[in-house]
Tab-separated table of C-alpha atoms in Angstrom:
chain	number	residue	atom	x	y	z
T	1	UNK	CA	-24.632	32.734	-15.025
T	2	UNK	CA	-22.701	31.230	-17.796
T	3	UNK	CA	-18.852	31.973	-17.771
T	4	UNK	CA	-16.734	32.170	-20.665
T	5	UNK	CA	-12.881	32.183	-21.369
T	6	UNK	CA	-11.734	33.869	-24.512
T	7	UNK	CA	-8.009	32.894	-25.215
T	8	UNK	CA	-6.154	35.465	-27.886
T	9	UNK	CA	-2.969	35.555	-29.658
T	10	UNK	CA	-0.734	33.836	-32.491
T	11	UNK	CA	-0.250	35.022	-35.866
T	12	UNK	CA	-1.228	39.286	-35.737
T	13	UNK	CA	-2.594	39.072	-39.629
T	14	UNK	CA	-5.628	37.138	-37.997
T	15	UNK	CA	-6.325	40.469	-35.898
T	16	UNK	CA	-6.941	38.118	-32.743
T	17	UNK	CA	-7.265	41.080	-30.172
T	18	UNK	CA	-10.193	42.414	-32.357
T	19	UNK	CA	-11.603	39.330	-32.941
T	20	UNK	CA	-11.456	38.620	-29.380
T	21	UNK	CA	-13.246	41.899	-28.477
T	22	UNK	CA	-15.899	40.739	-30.496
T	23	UNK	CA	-17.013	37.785	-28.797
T	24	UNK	CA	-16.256	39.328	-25.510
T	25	UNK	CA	-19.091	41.744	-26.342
T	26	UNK	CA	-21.860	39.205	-27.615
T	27	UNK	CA	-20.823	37.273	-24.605
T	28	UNK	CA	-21.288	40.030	-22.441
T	29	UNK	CA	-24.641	40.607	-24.429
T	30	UNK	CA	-25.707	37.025	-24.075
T	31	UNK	CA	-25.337	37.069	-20.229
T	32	UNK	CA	-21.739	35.537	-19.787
T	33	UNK	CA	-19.656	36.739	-17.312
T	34	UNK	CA	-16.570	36.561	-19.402
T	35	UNK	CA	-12.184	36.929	-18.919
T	36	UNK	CA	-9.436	36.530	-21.347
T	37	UNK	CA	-6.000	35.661	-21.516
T	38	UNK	CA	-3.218	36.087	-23.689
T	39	UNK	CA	-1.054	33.050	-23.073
T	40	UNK	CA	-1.731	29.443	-23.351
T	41	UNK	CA	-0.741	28.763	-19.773
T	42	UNK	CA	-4.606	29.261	-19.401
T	43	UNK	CA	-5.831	25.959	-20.794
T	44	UNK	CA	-3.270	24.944	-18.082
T	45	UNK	CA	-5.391	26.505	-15.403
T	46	UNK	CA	-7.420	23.612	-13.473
T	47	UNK	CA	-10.680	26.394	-13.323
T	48	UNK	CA	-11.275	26.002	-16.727
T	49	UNK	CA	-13.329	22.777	-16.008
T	50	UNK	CA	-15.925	25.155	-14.385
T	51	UNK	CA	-16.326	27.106	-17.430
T	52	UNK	CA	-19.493	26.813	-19.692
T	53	UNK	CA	-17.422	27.981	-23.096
T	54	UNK	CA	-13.995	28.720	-24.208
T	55	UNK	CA	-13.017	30.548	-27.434
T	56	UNK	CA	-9.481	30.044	-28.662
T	57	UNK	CA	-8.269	32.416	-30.975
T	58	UNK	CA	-4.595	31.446	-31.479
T	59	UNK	CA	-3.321	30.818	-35.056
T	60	UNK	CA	0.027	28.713	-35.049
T	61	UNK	CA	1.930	28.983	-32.371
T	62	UNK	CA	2.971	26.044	-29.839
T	63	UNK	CA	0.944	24.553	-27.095
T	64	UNK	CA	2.643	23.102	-23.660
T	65	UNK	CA	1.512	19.321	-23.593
T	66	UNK	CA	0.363	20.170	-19.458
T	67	UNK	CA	-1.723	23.102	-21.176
T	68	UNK	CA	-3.186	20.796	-24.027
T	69	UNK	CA	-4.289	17.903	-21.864
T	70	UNK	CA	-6.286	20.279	-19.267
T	71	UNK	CA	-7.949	21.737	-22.287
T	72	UNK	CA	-8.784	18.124	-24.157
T	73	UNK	CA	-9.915	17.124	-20.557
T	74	UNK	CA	-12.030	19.851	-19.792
T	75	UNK	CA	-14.199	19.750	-23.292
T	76	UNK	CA	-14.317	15.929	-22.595
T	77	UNK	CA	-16.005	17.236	-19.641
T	78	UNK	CA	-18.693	19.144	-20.826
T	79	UNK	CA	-17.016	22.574	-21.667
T	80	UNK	CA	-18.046	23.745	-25.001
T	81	UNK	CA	-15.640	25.227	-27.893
T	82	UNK	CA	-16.050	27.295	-29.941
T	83	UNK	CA	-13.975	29.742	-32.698
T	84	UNK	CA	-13.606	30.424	-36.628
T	85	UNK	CA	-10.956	30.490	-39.255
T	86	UNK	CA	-7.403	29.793	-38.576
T	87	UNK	CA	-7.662	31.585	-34.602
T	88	UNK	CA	-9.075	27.763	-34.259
T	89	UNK	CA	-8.699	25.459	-37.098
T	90	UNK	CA	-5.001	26.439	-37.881
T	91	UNK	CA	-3.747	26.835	-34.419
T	92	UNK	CA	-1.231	24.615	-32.396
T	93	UNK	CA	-0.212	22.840	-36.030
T	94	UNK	CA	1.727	19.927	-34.535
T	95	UNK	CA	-0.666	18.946	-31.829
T	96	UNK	CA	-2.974	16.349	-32.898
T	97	UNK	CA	-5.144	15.842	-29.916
T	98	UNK	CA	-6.459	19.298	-30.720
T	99	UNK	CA	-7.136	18.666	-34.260
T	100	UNK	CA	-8.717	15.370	-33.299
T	101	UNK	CA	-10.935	18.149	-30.496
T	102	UNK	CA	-11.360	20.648	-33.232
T	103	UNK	CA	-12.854	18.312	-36.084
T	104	UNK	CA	-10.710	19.896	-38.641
T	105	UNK	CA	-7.157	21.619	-39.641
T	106	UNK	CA	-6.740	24.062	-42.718
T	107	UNK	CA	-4.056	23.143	-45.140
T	108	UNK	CA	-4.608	25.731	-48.054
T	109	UNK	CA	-5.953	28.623	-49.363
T	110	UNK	CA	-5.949	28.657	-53.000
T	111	UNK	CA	-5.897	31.725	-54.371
T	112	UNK	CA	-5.770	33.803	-51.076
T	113	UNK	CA	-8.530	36.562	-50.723
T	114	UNK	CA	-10.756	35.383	-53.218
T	115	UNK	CA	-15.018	35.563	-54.489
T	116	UNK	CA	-16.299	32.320	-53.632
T	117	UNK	CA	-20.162	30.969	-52.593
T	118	UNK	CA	-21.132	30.120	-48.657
T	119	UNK	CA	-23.552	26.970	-49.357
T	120	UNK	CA	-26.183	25.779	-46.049
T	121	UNK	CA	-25.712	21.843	-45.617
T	122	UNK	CA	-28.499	21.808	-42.821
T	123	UNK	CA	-30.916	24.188	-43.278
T	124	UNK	CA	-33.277	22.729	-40.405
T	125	UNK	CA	-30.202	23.127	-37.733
T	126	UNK	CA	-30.971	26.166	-35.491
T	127	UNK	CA	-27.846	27.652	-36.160
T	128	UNK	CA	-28.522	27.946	-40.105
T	129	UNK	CA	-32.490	29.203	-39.632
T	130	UNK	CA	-33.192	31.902	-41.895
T	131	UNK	CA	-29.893	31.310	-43.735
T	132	UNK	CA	-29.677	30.918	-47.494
T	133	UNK	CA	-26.554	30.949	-49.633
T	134	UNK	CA	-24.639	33.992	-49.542
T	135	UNK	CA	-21.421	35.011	-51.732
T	136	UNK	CA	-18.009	35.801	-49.412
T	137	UNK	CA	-14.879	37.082	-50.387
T	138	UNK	CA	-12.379	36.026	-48.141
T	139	UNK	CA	-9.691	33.367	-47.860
T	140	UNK	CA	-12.012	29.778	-49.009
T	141	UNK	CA	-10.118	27.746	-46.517
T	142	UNK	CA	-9.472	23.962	-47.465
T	143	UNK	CA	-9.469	21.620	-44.951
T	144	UNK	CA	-8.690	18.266	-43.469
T	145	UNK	CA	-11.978	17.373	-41.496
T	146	UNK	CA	-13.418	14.364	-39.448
T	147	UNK	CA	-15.999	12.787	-41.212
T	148	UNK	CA	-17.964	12.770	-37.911
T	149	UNK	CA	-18.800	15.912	-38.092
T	150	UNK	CA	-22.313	17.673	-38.377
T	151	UNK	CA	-21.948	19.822	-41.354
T	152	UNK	CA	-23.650	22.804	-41.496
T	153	UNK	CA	-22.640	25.072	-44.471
T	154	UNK	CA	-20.032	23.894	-47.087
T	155	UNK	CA	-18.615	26.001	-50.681
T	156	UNK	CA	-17.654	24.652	-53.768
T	157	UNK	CA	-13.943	25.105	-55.250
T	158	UNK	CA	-13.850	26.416	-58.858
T	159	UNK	CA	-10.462	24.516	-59.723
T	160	UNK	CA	-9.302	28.276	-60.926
T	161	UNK	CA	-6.561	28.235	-58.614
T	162	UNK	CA	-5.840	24.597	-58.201
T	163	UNK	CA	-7.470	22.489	-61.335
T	164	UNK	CA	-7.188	19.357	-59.316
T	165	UNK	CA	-9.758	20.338	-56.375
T	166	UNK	CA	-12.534	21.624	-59.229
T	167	UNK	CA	-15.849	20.597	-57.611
T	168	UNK	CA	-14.578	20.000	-54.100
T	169	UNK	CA	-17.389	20.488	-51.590
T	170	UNK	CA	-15.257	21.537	-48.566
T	171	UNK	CA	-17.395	21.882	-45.162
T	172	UNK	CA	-17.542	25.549	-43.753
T	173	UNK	CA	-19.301	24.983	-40.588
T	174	UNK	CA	-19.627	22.472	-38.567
T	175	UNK	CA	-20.718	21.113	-34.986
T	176	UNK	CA	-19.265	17.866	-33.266
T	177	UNK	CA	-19.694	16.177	-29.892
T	178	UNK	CA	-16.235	15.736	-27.948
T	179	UNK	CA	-16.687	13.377	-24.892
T	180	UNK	CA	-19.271	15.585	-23.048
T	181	UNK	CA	-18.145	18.808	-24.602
T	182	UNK	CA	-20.119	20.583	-27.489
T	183	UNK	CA	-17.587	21.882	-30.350
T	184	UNK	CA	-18.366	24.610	-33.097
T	185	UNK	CA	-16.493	25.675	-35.869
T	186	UNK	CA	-16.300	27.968	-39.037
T	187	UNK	CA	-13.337	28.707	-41.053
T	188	UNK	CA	-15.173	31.902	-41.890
T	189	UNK	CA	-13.130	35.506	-40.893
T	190	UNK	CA	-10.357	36.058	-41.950
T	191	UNK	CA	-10.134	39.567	-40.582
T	192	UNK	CA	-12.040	41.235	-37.716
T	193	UNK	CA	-14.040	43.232	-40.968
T	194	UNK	CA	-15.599	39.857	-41.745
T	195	UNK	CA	-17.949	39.998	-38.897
T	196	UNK	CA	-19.946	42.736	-39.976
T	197	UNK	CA	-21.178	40.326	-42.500
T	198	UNK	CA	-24.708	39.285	-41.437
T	199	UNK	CA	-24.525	35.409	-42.101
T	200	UNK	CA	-21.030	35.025	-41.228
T	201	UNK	CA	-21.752	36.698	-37.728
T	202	UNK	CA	-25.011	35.578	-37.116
T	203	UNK	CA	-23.684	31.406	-37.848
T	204	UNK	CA	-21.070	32.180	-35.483
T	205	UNK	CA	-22.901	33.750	-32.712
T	206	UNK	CA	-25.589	30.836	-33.065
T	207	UNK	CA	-22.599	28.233	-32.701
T	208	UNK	CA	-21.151	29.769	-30.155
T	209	UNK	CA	-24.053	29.350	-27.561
T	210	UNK	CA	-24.936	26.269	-28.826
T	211	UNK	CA	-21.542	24.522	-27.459
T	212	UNK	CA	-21.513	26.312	-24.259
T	213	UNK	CA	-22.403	24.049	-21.386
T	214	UNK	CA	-25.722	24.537	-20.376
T	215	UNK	CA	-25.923	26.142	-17.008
């Protein structure tokens, strides 16, 4: 059976114990036997490296150097990552070996909660079959991003609330290889609410199986 570790906490406004109940249920649905943790003393843990998936949810906040290189090690390894929005690309701001993990770090939002357009970059990738473009409202995150990256869905920035990014293709989703260890990401969901959003949710659950380890 595949095992997964769902990691939850940081910044409340991301609603990381809902979000986190979330996966924990398509998990459960997609035969992981799953556990969570509310501290980042468990990246420390040296089980981890057994683990097919982990899902950090954990916006901000500080990570112990011990706790960061188990958890750089063990994706290296072959554990997959996975996560959205800022639980994963805005957490742990000042450590760089995660960003360099992650593929990405957020840097603005302009214009906060906002209309904006969900574009698909690879429309023969698994994860995006069936998916066309689909309008969001929600935070339109703008990133920093490795150009290594597999990009899977981007949007478009209007300029309205920051005329020097007009036309800005920004990546959305992505997938990336790190040492042995599968990564997923979309900045997608803001809020737990944001799920219930076919496309968002059905990208996410996609990703999130890809990365895990294979049994």
């Amino acid at each position: 059976m595949k095992s997964a570790l769902i990691v939850y906490g940081g910044w409340s406004g991301h609603e990381p114990e809902e979000c986190a109940a979330i996966y924990r249920r398509w998990l459960h649905e997609d035969g992981y036997s799953v556990r969570t943790a509310t501290e980042t003393s468990a990246f420390a843990d040296p089980s981890i490296h057994e683990l097919s998936l982990i899902v950090p949810i954990f916006t901000m906040s500080k990570i112990e150097k011990d706790e960061l290189e188990n958890l750089t090690k063990a994706v290296e390894g072959g554990v997959g990552l996975a996560g959205h929005h800022g639980g994963m690309s805005d957490a742990f701001r000042d450590a760089v070996d995660y960003q360099f993990m992650v593929g990405g770090q957020w840097v603005a939002h302009p214009g906060n909660i906002i209309d904006y357009t969900v574009d698909v970059a690879d429309p023969l990738d698994p994860i995006m079959a069936g998916i066309k473009s689909f309008a969001y409202r929600s935070e339109q995150y703008y990133m920093h991003v490795d150009p290594s990256n597999q990009v899977l869905a981007t949007t478009t920035f209007s300029g309205e609330h920051a005329s020097w990014i007009e036309g800005v293709v920004m990546p959305v989703a992505w997938k990336r290889m790190h040492g042995k260890g599968r990564v997923f990401h979309s900045t997608l969901g803001h809020v737990a609410k944001e799920f219930e959003v076919r496309e968002m949710a059905t990208m996410m659950r996609r990703g999130m199986n890809w990365a895990a380890r294979d049994e």
